[in-house]
XYZ file of C-alpha atoms in Angstrom:
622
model
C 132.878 84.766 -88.957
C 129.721 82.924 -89.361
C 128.527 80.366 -86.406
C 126.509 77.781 -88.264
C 125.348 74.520 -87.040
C 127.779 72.703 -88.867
C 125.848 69.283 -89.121
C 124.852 69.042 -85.417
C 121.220 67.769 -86.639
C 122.765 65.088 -88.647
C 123.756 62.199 -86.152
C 122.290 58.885 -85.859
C 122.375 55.869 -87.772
C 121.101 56.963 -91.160
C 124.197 59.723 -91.449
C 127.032 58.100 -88.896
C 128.353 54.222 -88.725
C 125.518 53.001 -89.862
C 125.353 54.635 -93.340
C 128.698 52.682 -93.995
C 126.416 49.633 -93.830
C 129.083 48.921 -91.351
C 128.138 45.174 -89.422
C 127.674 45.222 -85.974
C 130.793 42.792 -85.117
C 132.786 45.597 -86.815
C 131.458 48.446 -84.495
C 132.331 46.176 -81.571
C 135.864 45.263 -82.165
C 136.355 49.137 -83.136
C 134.962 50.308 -79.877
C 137.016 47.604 -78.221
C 140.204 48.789 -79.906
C 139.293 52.406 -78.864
C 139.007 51.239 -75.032
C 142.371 49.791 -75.555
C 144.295 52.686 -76.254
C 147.738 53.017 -74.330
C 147.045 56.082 -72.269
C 149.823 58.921 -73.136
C 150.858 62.389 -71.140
C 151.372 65.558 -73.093
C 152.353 68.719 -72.069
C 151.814 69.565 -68.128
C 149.885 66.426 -67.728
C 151.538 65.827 -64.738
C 150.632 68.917 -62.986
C 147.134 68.513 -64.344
C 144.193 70.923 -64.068
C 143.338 72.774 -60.899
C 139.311 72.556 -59.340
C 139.531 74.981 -56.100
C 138.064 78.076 -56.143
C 140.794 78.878 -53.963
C 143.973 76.659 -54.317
C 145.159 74.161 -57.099
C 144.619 70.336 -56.791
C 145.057 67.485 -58.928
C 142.351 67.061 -61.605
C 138.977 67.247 -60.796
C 136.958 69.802 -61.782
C 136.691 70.258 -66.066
C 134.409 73.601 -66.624
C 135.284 77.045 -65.076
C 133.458 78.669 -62.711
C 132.980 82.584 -62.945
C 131.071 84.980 -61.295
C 128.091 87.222 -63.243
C 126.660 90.857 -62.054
C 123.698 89.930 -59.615
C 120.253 92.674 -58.370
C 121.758 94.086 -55.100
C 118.624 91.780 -53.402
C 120.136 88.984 -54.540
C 120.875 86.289 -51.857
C 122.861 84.077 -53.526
C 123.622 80.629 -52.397
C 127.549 80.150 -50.173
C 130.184 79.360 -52.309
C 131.521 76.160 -51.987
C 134.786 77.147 -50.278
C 135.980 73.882 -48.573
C 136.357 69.949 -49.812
C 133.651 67.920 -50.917
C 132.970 64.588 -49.144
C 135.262 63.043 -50.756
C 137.843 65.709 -49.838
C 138.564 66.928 -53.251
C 137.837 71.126 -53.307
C 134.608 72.267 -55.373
C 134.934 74.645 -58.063
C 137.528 75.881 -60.544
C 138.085 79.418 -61.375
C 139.632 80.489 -64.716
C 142.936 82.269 -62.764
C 143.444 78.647 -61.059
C 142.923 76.641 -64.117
C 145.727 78.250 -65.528
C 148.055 79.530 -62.492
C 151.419 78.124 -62.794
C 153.657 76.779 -60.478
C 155.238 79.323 -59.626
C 152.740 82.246 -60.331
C 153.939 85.724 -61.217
C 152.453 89.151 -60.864
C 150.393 88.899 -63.824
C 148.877 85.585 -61.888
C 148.384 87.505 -58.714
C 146.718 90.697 -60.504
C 144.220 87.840 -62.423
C 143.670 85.919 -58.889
C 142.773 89.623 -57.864
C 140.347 89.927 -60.212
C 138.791 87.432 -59.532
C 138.536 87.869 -55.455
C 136.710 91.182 -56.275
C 133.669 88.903 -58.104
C 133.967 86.718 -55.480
C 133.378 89.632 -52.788
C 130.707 90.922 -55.324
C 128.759 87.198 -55.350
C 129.353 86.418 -51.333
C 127.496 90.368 -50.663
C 125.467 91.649 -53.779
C 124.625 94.961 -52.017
C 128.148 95.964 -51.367
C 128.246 100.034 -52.543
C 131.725 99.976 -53.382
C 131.657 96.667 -55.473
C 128.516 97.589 -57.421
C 130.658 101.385 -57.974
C 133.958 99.465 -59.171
C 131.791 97.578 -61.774
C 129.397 100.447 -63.121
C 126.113 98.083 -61.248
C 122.595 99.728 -61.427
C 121.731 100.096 -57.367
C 118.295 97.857 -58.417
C 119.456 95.724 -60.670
C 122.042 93.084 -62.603
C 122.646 95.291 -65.629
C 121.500 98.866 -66.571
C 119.636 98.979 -69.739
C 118.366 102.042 -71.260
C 116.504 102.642 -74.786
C 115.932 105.289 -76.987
C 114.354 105.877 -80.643
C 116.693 105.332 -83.473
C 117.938 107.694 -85.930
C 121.105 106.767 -87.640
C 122.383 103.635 -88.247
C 125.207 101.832 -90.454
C 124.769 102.697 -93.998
C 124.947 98.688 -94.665
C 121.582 98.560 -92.996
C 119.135 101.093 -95.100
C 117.591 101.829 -91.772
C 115.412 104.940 -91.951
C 115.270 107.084 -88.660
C 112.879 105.761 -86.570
C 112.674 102.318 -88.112
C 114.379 100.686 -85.150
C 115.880 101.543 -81.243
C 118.782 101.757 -79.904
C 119.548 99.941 -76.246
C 122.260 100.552 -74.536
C 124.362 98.676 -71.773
C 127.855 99.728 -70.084
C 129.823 97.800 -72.643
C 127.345 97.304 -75.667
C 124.991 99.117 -78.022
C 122.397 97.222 -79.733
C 120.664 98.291 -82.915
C 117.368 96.697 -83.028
C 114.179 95.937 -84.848
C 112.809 92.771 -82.334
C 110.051 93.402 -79.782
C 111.026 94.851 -76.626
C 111.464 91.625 -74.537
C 113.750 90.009 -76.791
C 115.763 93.520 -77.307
C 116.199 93.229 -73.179
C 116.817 89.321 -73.287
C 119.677 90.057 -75.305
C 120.980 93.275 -74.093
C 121.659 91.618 -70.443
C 122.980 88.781 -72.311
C 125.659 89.952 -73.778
C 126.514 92.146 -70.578
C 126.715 89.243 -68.105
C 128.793 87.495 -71.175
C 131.515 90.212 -71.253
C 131.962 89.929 -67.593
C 132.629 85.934 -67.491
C 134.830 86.934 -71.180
C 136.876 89.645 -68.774
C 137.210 86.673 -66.421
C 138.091 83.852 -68.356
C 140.333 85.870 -70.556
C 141.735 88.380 -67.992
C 145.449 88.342 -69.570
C 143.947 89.211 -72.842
C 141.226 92.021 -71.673
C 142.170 95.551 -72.148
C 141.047 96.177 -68.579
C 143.214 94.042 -66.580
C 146.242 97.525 -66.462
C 143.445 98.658 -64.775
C 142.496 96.164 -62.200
C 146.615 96.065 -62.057
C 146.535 99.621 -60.656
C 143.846 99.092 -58.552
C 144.850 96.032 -56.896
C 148.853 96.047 -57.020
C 149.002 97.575 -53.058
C 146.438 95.211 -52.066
C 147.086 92.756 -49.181
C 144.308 90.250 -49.542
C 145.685 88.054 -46.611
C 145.050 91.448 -44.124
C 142.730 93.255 -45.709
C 139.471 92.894 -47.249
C 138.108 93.816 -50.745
C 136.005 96.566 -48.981
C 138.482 98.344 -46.906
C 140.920 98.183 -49.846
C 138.822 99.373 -52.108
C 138.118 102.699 -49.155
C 141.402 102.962 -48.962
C 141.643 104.680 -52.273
C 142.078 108.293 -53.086
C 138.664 108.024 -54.916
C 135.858 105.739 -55.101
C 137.192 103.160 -57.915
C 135.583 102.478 -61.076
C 136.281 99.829 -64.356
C 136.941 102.693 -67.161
C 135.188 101.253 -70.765
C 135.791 102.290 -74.039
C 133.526 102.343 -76.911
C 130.804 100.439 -76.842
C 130.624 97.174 -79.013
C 127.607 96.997 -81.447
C 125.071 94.565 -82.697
C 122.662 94.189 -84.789
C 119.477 92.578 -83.886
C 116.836 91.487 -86.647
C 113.616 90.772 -85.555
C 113.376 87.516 -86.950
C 115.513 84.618 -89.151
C 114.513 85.487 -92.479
C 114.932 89.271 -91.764
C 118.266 87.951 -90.267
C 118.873 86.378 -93.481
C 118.024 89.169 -96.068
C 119.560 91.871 -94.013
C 123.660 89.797 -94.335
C 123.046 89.184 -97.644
C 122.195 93.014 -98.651
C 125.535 94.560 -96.416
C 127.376 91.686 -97.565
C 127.330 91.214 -101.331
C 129.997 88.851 -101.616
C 129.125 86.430 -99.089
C 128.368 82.863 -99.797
C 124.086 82.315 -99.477
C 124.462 78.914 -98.273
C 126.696 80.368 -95.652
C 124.283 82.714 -95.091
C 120.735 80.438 -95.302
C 122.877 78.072 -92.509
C 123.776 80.702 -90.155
C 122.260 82.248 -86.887
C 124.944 84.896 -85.947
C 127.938 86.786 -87.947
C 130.429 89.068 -86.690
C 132.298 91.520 -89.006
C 135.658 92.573 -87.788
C 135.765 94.964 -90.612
C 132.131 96.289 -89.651
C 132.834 95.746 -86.167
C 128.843 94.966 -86.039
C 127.425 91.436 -84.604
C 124.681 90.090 -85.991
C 121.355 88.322 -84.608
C 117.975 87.646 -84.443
C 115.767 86.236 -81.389
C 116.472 82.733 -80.271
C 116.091 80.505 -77.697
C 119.245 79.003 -77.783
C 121.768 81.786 -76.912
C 124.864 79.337 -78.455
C 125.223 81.817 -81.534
C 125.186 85.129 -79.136
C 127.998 83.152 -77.511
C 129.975 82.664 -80.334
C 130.003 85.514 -82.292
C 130.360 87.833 -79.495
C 133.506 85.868 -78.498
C 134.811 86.858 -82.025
C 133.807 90.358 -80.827
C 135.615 90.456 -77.514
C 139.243 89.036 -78.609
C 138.635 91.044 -81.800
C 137.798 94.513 -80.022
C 138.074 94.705 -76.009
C 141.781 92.682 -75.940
C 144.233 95.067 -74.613
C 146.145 95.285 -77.983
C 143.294 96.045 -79.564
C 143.201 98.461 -82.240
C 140.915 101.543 -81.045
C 140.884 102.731 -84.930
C 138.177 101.785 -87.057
C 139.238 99.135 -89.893
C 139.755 99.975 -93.445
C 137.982 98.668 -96.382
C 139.567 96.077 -97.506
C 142.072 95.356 -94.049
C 142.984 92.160 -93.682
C 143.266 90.590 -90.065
C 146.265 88.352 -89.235
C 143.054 86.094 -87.790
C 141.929 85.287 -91.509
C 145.797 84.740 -92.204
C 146.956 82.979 -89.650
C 147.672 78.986 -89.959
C 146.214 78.469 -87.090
C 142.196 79.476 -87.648
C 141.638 76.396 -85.927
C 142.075 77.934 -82.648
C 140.010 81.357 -83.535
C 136.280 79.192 -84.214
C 138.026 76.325 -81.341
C 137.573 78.903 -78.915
C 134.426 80.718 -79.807
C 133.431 77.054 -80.157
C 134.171 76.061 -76.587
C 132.694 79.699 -75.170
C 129.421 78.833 -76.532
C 128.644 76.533 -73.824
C 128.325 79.118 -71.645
C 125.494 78.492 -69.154
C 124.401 79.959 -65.656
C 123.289 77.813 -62.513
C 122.268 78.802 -59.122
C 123.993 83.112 -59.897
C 127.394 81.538 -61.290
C 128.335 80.732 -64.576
C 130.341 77.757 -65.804
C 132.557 77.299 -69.399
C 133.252 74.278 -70.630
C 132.624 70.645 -69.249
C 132.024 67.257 -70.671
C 128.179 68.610 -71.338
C 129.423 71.415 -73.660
C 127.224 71.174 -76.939
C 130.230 70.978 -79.399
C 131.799 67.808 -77.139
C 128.251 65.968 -77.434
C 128.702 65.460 -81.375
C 132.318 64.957 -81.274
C 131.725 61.930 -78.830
C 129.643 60.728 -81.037
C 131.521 60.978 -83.873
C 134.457 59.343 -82.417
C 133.604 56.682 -79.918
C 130.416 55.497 -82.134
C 131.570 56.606 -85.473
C 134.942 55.529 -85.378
C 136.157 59.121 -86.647
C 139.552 59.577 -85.454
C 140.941 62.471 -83.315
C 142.392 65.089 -86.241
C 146.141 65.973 -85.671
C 146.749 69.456 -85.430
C 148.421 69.288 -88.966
C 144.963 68.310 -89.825
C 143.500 71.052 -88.458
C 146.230 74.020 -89.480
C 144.759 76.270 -92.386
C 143.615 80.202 -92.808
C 140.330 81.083 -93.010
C 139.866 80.588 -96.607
C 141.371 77.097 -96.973
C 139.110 75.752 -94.429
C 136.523 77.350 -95.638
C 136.900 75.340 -98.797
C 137.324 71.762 -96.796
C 135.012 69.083 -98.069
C 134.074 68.253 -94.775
C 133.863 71.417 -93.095
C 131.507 70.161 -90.188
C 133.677 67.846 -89.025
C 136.482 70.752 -88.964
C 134.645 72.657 -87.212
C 133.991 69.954 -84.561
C 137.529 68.809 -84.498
C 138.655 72.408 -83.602
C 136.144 72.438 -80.930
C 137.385 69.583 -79.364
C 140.768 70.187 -78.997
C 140.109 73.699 -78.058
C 137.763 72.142 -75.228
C 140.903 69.733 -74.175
C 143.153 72.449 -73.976
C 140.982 74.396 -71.547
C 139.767 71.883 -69.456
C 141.646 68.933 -69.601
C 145.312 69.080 -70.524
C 146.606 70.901 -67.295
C 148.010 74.724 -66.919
C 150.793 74.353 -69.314
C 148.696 73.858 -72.012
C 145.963 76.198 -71.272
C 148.472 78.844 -70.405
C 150.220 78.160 -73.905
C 146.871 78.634 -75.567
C 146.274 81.856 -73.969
C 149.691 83.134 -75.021
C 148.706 81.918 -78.680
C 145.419 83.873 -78.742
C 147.587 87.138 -76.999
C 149.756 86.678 -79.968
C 146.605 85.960 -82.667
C 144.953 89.242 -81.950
C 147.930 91.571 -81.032
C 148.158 94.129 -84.527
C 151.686 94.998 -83.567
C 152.657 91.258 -84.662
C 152.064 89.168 -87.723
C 150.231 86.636 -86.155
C 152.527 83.857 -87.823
C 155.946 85.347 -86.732
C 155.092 83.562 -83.404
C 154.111 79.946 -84.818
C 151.996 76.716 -83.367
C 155.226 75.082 -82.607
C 156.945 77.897 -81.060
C 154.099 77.784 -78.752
C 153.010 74.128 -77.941
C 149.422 73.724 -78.445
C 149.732 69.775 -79.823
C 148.838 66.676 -77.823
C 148.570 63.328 -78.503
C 145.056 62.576 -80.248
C 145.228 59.446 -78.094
C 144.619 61.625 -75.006
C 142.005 63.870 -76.368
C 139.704 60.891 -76.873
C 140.165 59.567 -73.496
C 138.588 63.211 -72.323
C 135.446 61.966 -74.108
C 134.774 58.602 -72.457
C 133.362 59.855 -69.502
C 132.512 57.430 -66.504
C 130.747 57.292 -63.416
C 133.338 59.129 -61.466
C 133.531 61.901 -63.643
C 130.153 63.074 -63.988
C 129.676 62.216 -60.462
C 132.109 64.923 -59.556
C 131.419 67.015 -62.370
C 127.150 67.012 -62.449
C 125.319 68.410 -65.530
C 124.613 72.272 -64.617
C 122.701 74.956 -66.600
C 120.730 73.496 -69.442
C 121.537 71.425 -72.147
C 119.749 71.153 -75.413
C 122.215 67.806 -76.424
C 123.553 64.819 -74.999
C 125.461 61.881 -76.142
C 127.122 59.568 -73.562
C 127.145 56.812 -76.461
C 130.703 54.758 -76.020
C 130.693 56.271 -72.558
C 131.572 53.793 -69.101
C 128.312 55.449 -67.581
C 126.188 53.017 -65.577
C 123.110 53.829 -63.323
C 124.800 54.734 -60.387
C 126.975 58.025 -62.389
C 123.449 58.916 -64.216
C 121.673 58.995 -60.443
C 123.883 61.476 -59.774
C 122.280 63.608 -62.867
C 119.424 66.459 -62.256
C 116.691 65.678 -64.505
C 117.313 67.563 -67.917
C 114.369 69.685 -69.671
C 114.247 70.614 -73.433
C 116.855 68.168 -74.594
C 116.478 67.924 -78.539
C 118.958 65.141 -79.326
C 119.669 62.306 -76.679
C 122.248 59.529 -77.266
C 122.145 57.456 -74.933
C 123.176 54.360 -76.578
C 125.294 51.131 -74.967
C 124.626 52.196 -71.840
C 124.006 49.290 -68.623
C 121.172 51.088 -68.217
C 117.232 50.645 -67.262
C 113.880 52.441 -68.018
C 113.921 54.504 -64.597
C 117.258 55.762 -65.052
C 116.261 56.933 -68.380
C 112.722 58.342 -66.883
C 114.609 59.891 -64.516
C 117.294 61.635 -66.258
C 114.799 62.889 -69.281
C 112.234 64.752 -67.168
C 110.404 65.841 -70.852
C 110.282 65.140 -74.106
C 108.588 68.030 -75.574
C 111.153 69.036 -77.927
C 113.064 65.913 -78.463
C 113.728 65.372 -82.288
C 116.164 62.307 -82.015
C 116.500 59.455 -79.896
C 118.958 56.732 -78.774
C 118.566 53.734 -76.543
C 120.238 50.904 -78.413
C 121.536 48.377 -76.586
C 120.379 49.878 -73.183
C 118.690 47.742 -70.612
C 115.121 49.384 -71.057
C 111.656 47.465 -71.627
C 108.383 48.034 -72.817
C 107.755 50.357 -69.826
C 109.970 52.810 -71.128
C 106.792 53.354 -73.700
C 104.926 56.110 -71.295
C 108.044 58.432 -71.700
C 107.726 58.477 -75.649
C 103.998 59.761 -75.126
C 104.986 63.730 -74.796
C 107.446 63.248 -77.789
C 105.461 65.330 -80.110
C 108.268 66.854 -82.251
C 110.261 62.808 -82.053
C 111.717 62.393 -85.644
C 114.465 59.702 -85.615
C 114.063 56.783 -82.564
C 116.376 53.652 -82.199
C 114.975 50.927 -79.556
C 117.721 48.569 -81.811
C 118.898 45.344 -79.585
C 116.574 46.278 -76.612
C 114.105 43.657 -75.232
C 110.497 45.554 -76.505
C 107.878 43.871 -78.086
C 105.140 44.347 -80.284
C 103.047 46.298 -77.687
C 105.637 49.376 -77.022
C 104.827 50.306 -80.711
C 101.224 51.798 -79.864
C 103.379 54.889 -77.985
C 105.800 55.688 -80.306
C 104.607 59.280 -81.907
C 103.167 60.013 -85.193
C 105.150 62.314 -86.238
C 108.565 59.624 -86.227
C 110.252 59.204 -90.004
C 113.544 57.068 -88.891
C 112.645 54.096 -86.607
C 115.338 51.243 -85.901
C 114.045 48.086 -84.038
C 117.509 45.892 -84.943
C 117.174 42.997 -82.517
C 114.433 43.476 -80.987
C 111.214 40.916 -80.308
C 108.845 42.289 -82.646
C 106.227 39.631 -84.520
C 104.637 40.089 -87.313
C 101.622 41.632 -85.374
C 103.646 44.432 -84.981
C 103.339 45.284 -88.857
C 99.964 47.189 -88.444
C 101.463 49.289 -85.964
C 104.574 50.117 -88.395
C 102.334 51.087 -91.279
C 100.081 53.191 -89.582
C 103.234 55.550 -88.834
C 102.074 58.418 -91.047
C 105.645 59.893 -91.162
C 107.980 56.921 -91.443
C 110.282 57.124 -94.191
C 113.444 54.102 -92.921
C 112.825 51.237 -91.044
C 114.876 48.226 -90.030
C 113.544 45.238 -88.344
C 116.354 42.795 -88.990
C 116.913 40.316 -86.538
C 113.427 40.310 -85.193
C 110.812 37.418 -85.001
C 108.994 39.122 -88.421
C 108.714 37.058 -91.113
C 108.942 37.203 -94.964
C 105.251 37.636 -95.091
C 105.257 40.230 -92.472
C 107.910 42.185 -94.314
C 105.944 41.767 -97.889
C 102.310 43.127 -95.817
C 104.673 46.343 -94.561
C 105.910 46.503 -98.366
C 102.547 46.316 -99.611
C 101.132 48.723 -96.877
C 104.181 51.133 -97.252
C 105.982 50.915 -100.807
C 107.734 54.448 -100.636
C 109.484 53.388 -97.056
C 113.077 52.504 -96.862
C 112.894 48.929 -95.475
C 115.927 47.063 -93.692
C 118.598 49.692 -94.950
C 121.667 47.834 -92.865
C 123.523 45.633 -94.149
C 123.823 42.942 -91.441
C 125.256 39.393 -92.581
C 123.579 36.684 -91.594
């Protein structure tokens, strides 16, 4: 299963609305019929989703919270336990999210679970914690290496051409330097335990933490003296360890799939920065930044290999996996989809959120592009008849998006129906398809699912950006300055959208503390000035900006960046004085100045001064 980036770079005038030479008076009564939509319930609506660490309440919270391994010096800040100031409880954990109304054992066991973290997080240097969950005494995760000798026969690896490193649950073939070989070694072990969390019903593990927990009176007795209380000092049993492949680089990456997997589509390949074979049972990676792919594909991994009816045998050549079968594939990359927004803040980790990257271009796409919500009919296919879709990046971001609303939105009912789905997807004793989509309600109104993406003030105040975040699009959004004050300032963002917004030049100072890797740009129709110039001043890597229907001038053009190829400055008060600043753009490739105060002369000197530039590409009536 190959995690691509399925478009994610291509948003912004040139590729969305704007490319349908769509006029402005058009977008406006579409986003007006959009904020119109009679609001509909589906599934347990009513009940809604849960957001105390400790007790269900009505919706609040949309991400989970889970707890990761921490050094036994760790000091940790409290838990937020009790109510916020507005009385509404804190955090959601993944056993709540889903905990029914009347819970059963398999609720109680998972809630279990989950107190045993949450013992773990509150005291770090608890022996009999760090024991029950295989912790190094001086560290978060034990990682040991050693010199290669035999690997995969898919590889060609001679002995001694790579190392091995080893964690409790993982074994990682690799060429990379050292520091990336660790980076991603402790990785993928703090990602298992949020997986175990998230997932419990579907681990292989949880019989275990069943045994050990089924006597266990949590209202008298603590996790320590329960855990004492034991005939022997209690430890999480693993199996084998899962493996992955790390290249040292992309285009080793690259070569390396395309040599163990002959028959494999290039483009597929060239577009990709992490596979996982089920039939190898081998992930594949090579050093990034952005740990989205690791995310991904190891989810594949998890459900595929560590879910307790898993098979333990090796596949055969040639096996086919009722996931590649299955009608509903949708759900398989919807869920790896939504896991990759995985991020850590302050020694917790959160899932999900209306700042997950896959949500960020489905806003987009819907509440400025006017795409519509795909049914789940729309979505239904096995592997290799989506694989063939025309459109296959908006598939894949259609998935994501209902997967996301299924989690975190749609109450337990529909979460817990999802979970039973996925149980049923990767259980070998079961054709995947004898227990169908509509035998197990995963559909909701599309109506519903884009009211989770207009996110307003309230929302976000409750629900504040956490970890980082590489997108953001709040385009379409009811976001004014007072929800965005509520914002930390966010570092290393590479696409903002930020467009529509009643908002001014210090909220968007304040909210984009650097612009060092920013590629694209949005503030059309936002309240900023020429003062929002000195923030465009660090943008060295700025391709695509839109100031469109803002009040700048000719003077905010000296800061825009060199290295800027897409430009739109619809509406704004540019003269023609601004036309030396325009062709001295070395990089500019489209621009569109309709509407501005530049004349036909002023246009023919730009011409003139820039004849391979793509002038006044929207078609705006008069």
């Amino acid at each position: 299963m190959w995690k691509e980036m399925w478009g994610e770079s291509k948003v912004g005038k040139g590729v969305a609305i704007k490319s349908a030479r769509a006029p402005l008076y058009l977008i406006i009564v579409t986003l007006l019929t959009i904020l119109a939509s009679p609001k509909t319930t589906c599934g347990d609506d009513s009940a809604a989703e849960t957001t105390s660490i400790s007790a269900p309440a009505e919706a609040i919270a949309d991400r989970v919270t889970a707890f990761i391994p921490l050094p036994a010096a760790a000091d940790p800040p409290p838990l937020a336990k009790n109510a916020d100031s507005d009385g509404e409880p804190a955090a959601l954990t993944a056993d709540v999210a889903a905990r029914a109304e009347s819970p059963n054992a398999a609720d109680e066991f998972w809630s279990a679970y989950t107190e045993l973290w949450r013992a773990h997080h509150t005291n770090p240097s608890q022996t009999e914690l760090r024991t029950l969950f295989g912790l190094p005494s001086d560290a978060d995760v034990l990682v040991t290496q050693r010199r290669g000798r035999v690997a995969p026969s898919e590889l060609h690896w001679r002995p001694g051409s790579f190392r091995v490193w080893q964690t409790d649950h993982f074994e990682i073939l690799s060429q990379a330097d050292d520091a990336d070989s660790r980076r991603v070694a402790e990785a993928l072990e703090r990602e298992y335990w949020v997986w175990t969390q998230v997932f419990f019903p579907i681990w292989s593990g949880r019989d275990q933490i069943a045994l050990l927990t089924k006597d266990w009176d949590r209202q008298t007795t603590s996790v320590v003296d329960h855990l004492n209380s034991l005939s022997s000092p209690a430890r999480i049993k693993h199996g084998q360890r899962h493996r992955v492949v790390l290249l040292p680089d992309a285009a080793n990456y690259r070569s390396t799939i395309a040599s163990a997997f002959r028959n494999t589509d290039t483009n597929a390949v060239a577009a990709s920065t992490g596979f996982y074979s089920d039939t190898l049972r081998l992930s594949f990676f090579f050093p990034q930044q952005d740990l989205s792919s690791l995310h991904h594909e190891v989810c594949h991994q998890l459900f595929t290999e560590a879910s307790a009816n898993a098979s333990r045998r090796r596949p055969t050549r040639g096996q086919t996996f009722a996931t590649a079968t299955t009608n509903d594939f949708w759900l398989i990359e919807g869920i790896a989809g939504y896991f990759e927004s995985l991020r850590y803040e302050q020694s917790l980790a959160y899932v999900g959120g209306w700042e997950s990257p896959r949500l960020q271009l489905a806003r987009y796409q819907a509440l400025i592009g006017g795409v519509p919500v795909a049914s789940l009919q729309e979505l239904q296919g096995t592997r290799d008849s989506v694989q063939s879709k025309p459109d296959l990046a908006r598939w894949y971001s259609q998935a994501s998006l209902r997967t996301h609303f299924l989690m975190d939105s749609a109450g337990p009912g529909p979460r817990r129906a999802l979970l039973k789905r996925l149980v049923a997807l990767y259980s070998p004793t079961k054709n995947a398809d004898d227990r169908t989509s509509t035998e197990i309600n995963v559909d909701v109104n599309p109506a519903e699912i884009l009211r989770s993406l207009r996110v307003d003030d309230a929302h976000i105040k409750r629900n504040p950006i956490v970890g980082d975040l590489s997108t953001l699009c709040l385009a379409g959004c009811e976001i004014t300055s007072e929800g965005l004050s509520h914002q930390k300032p966010i570092r290393g963002l590479t696409w903002c959208d930020l467009s529509r917004l009643p908002i001014n030049d210090a909220d968007v100072r304040r909210l984009i503390s650097d612009t060092n890797q920013l590629d694209q740009l949005s503030l059309e129709a936002t309240g900023i000035t020429n003062q929002i110039a000195n923030l465009f001043r660090g943008a060295s890597q700025l391709r695509e900006l839109d100031l469109s229907y803002t009040a700048i001038d000719d003077s905010a053009l000296a800061s825009i960046p060199p290295t800027v190829s897409t430009l739109w400055l619809t509406g704004t008060r540019l003269t023609d004085d601004s036309i030396a600043s325009l062709a001295a753009l070395p990089q500019l490739k489209t621009l569109d100045v309709q509407r501005t105060k530049i004349t036909d002369q002023g246009l023919q000197r730009f011409r003139q001064a820039k004849p391979n530039c793509q002038l006044n590409p929207l078609n705006i009536p008069e």
